[in-house]
C-alpha positions as MATLAB code, in Angstrom:
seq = 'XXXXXXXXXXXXXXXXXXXXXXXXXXXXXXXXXXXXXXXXXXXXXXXXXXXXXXXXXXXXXXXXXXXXXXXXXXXXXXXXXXXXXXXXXXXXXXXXXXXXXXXXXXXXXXXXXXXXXXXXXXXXXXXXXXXXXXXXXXXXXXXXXXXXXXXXXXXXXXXXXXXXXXXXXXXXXXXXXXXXXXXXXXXXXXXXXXXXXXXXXXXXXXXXXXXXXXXXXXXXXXXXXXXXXXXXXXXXXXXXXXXXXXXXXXXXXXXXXXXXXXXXXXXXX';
ca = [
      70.024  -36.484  -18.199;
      73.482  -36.605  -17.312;
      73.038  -40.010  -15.319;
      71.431  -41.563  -18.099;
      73.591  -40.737  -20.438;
      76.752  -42.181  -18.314;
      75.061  -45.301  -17.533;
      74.103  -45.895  -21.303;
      77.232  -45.493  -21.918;
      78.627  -48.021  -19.455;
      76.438  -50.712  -21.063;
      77.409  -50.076  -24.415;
      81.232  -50.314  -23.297;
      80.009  -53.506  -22.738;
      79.236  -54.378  -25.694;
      82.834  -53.609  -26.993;
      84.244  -55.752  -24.529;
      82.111  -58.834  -25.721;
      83.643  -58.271  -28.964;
      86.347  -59.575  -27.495;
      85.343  -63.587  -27.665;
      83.955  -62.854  -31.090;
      87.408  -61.205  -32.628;
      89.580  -64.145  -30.492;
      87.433  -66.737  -31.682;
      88.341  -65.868  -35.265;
      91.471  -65.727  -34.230;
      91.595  -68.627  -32.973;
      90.486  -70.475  -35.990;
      92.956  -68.644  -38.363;
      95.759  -69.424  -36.325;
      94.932  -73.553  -36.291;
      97.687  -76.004  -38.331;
      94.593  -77.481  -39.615;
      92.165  -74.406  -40.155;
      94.896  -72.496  -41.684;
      94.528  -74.463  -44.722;
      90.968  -74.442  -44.958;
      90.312  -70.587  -44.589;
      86.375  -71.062  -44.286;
      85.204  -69.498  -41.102;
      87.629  -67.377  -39.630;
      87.282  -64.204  -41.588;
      83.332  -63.672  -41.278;
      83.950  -64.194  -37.402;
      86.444  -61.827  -37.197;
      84.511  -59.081  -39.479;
      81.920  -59.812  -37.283;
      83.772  -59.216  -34.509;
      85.477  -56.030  -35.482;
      81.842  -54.686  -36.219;
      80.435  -55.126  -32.865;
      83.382  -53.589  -31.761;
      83.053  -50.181  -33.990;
      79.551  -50.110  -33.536;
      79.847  -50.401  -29.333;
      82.534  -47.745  -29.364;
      79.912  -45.612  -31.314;
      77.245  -46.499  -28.885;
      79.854  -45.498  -25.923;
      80.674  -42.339  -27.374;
      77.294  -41.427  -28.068;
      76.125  -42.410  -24.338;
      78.785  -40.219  -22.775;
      78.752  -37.068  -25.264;
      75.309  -37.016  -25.190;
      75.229  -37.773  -28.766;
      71.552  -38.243  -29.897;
      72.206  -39.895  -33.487;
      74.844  -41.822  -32.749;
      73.008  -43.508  -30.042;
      70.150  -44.699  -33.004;
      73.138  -45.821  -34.943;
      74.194  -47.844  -32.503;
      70.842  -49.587  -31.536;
      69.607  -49.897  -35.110;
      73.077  -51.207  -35.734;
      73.573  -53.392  -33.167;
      70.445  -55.101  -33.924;
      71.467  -55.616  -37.086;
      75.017  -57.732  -35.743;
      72.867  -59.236  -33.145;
      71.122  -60.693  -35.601;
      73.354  -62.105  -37.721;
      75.503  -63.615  -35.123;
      72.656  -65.650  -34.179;
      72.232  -66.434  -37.760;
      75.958  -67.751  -37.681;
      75.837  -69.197  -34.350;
      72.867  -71.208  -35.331;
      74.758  -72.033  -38.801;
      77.594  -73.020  -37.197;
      75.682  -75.776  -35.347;
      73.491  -76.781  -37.939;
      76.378  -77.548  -40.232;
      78.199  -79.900  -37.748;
      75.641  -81.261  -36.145;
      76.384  -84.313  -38.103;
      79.516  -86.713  -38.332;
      81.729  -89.214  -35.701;
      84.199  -91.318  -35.830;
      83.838  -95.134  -36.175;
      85.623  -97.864  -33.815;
      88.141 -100.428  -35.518;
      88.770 -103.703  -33.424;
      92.151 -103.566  -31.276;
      92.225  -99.619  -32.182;
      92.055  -97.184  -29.823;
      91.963  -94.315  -32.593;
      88.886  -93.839  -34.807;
      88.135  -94.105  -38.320;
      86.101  -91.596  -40.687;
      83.689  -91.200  -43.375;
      83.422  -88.193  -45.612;
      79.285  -89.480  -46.374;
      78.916  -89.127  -42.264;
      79.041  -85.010  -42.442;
      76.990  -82.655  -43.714;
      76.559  -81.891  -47.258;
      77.731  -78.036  -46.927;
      80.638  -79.134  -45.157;
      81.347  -81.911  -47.760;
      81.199  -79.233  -50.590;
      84.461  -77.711  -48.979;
      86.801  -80.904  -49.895;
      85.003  -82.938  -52.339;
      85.819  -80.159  -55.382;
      89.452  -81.128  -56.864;
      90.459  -77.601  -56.808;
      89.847  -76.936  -53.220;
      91.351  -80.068  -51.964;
      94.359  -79.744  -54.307;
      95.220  -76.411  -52.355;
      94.103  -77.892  -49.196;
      96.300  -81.357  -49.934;
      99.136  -79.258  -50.835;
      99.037  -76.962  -47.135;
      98.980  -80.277  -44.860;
     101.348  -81.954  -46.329;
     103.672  -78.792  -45.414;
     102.289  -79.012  -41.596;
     104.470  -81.498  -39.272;
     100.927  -83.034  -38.337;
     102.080  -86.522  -39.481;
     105.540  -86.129  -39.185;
     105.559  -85.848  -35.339;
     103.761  -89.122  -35.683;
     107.383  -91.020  -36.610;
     108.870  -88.754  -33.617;
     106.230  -89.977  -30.718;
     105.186  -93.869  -31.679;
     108.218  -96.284  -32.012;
     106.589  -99.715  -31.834;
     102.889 -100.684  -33.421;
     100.987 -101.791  -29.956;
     102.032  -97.911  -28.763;
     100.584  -96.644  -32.169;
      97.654  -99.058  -32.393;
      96.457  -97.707  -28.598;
      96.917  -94.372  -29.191;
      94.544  -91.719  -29.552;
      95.228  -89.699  -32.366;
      93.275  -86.814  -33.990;
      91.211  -87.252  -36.295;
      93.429  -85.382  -39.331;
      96.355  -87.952  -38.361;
      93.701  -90.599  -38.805;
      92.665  -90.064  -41.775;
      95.749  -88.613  -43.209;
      98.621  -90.222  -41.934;
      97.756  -93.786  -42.586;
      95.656  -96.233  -44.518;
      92.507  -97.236  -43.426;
      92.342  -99.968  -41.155;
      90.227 -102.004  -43.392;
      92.775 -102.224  -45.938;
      94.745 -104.590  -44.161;
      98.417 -102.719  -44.282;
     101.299 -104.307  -42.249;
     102.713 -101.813  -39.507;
     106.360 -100.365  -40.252;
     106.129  -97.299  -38.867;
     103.384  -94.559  -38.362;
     103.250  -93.012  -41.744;
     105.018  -96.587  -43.521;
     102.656  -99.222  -44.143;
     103.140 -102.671  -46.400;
     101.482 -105.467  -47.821;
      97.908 -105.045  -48.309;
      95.538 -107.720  -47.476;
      92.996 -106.395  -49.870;
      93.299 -103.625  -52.053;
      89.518 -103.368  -52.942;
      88.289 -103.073  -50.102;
      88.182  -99.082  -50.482;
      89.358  -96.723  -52.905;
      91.337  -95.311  -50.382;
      94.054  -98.235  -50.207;
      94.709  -97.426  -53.699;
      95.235  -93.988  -52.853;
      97.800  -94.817  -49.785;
     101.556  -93.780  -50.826;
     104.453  -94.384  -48.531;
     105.898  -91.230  -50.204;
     105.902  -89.004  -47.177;
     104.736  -85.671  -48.990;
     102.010  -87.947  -50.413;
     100.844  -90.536  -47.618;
      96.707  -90.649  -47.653;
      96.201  -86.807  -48.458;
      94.219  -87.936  -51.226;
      92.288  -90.140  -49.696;
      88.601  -89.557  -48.452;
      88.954  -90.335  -44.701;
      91.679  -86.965  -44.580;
      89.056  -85.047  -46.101;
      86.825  -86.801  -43.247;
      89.425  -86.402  -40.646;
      89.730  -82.658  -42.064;
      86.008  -82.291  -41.300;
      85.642  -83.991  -37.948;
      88.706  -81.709  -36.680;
      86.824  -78.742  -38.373;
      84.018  -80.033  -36.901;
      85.521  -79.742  -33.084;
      87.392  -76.498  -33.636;
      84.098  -74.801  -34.783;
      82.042  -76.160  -32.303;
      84.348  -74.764  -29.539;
      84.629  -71.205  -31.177;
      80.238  -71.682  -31.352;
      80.656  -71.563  -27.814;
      81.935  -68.412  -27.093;
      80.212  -66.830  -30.211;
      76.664  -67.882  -27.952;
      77.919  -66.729  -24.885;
      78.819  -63.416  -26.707;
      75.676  -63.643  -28.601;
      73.634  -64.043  -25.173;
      75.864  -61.215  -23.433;
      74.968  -58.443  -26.483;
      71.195  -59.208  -26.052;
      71.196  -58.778  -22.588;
      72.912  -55.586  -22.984;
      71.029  -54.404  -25.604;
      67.901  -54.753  -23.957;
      69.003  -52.686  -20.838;
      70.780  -50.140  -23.324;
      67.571  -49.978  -24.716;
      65.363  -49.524  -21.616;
      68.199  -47.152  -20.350;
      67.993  -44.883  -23.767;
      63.889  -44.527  -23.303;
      64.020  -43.320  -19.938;
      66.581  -41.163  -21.021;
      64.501  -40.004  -23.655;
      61.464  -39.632  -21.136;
      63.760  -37.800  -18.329;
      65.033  -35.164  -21.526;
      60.770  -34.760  -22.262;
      59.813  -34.254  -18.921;
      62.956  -31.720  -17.903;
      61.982  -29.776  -20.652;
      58.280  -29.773  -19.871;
      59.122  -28.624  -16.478;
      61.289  -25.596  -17.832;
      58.600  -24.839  -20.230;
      55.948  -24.780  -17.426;
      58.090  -22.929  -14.959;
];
């Protein structure tokens, strides 16, 4: 079954190549000024990732050395990763399914709610520890310093679309009434109780809103995007493995059945 064998082991090359979009993905999300200081996501992706990879490098060599177990391995294996990377694709979704950003009159940026996301996702920032380590890592990040750098007047900062982290970080909520100085120096509130966030506003620059509720919103909703984009290529990998692993599987049976009926003919013979 020499053919069989080399065109099993083709497809399951395959396989390590799609691990490729998995590993990046994770990556991706550990090398992010904002996911940095989170660390949620990026480390099951990437042991995910590395798995599929061992596992379709097991399922290679098997296919070309004719390697009988390590060809089970792989399948039973593979099934196994398959699996849960549906179960974290589908996670992935589920948990930010939920949450937006809210218009402000004569803003072009949005506002955001921490009660808007989902409750798993909430769990991440609402506990004082977490955030504390969390607060401490973006206010280290130039995310709202490069704020003073790029606006210079208030109508250029009022129509400008900024992320949601420098939204909800950078500056009070628009509710509160501040007067413009610059983009992370705000004065004079009109009304103090209209959220517990303007009491939490400091014009101390390692302070600014970092304890407020809308960054840990803003955290979420750019949490929120990142994920959704690495959820992307974690389905099309996800979609890519099953498809291979159904033709790796068909390809392995009629192996199987070519080995059975070779040796039935050199029995008969």
């Amino acid at each position: 079954m020499p053919l069989s064998n080399n065109v099993i082991g083709c497809i399951n090359f395959i396989s390590v190549l799609l691990s490729v979009p998995v590993i990046g993905a994770g990556i991706w999300l550990a090398t992010g000024e904002v996911n940095s200081c989170v660390k949620l996501l990026q480390w099951p992706v990437i042991i995910l990732g590395v798995l599929i990879l061992l596992v379709g490098l097991a399922g290679f060599i098997g296919g070309f050395w004719r390697v009988t177990w390590l060809l089970v391995v792989y399948l039973i294996a593979m099934l196994v990763l398959i699996v849960l990377l549906g179960i974290l694709v589908g996670f992935i979704y589920m948990v930010t399914i939920k949450g937006s950003g809210h218009p402000e009159p004569s803003r072009a940026y949005l506002e955001y709610s921490l009660q808007d996301f989902s409750g798993y996702l909430r769990r991440r920032v609402q506990r004082s520890y977490k955030w504390d380590r969390i607060r401490t890592c973006l206010s280290t990040t130039s995310i709202c310093p490069q704020l003073n750098q790029t606006f210079t007047s208030a109508l250029d900062f009022f129509n400008a679309h900024l992320s949601p982290i420098q939204s909800g970080c950078c500056k009070p909520p628009t509710k509160c009434g501040f007067t413009y100085v610059n983009p992370t120096y705000w004065i004079s509130p009109i009304d103090m109780n209209a959220d517990m966030d303007c009491l939490q506003w400091s014009n101390d620059q390692n302070a600014l809103c970092y304890a407020c509720d809308s960054c840990k919103a803003g955290l979420l909703q750019n949490l929120k995007v990142d994920w959704l984009k690495a959820d992307i290529f974690l389905l099309l990998a996800l979609i890519g493995l099953i498809i291979v692993y159904i033709i790796g599987c068909c390809a392995f049976r009629n192996a199987k059945t070519e080995d059975i009926f070779r040796k039935y003919r050199q029995g008969y013979t």
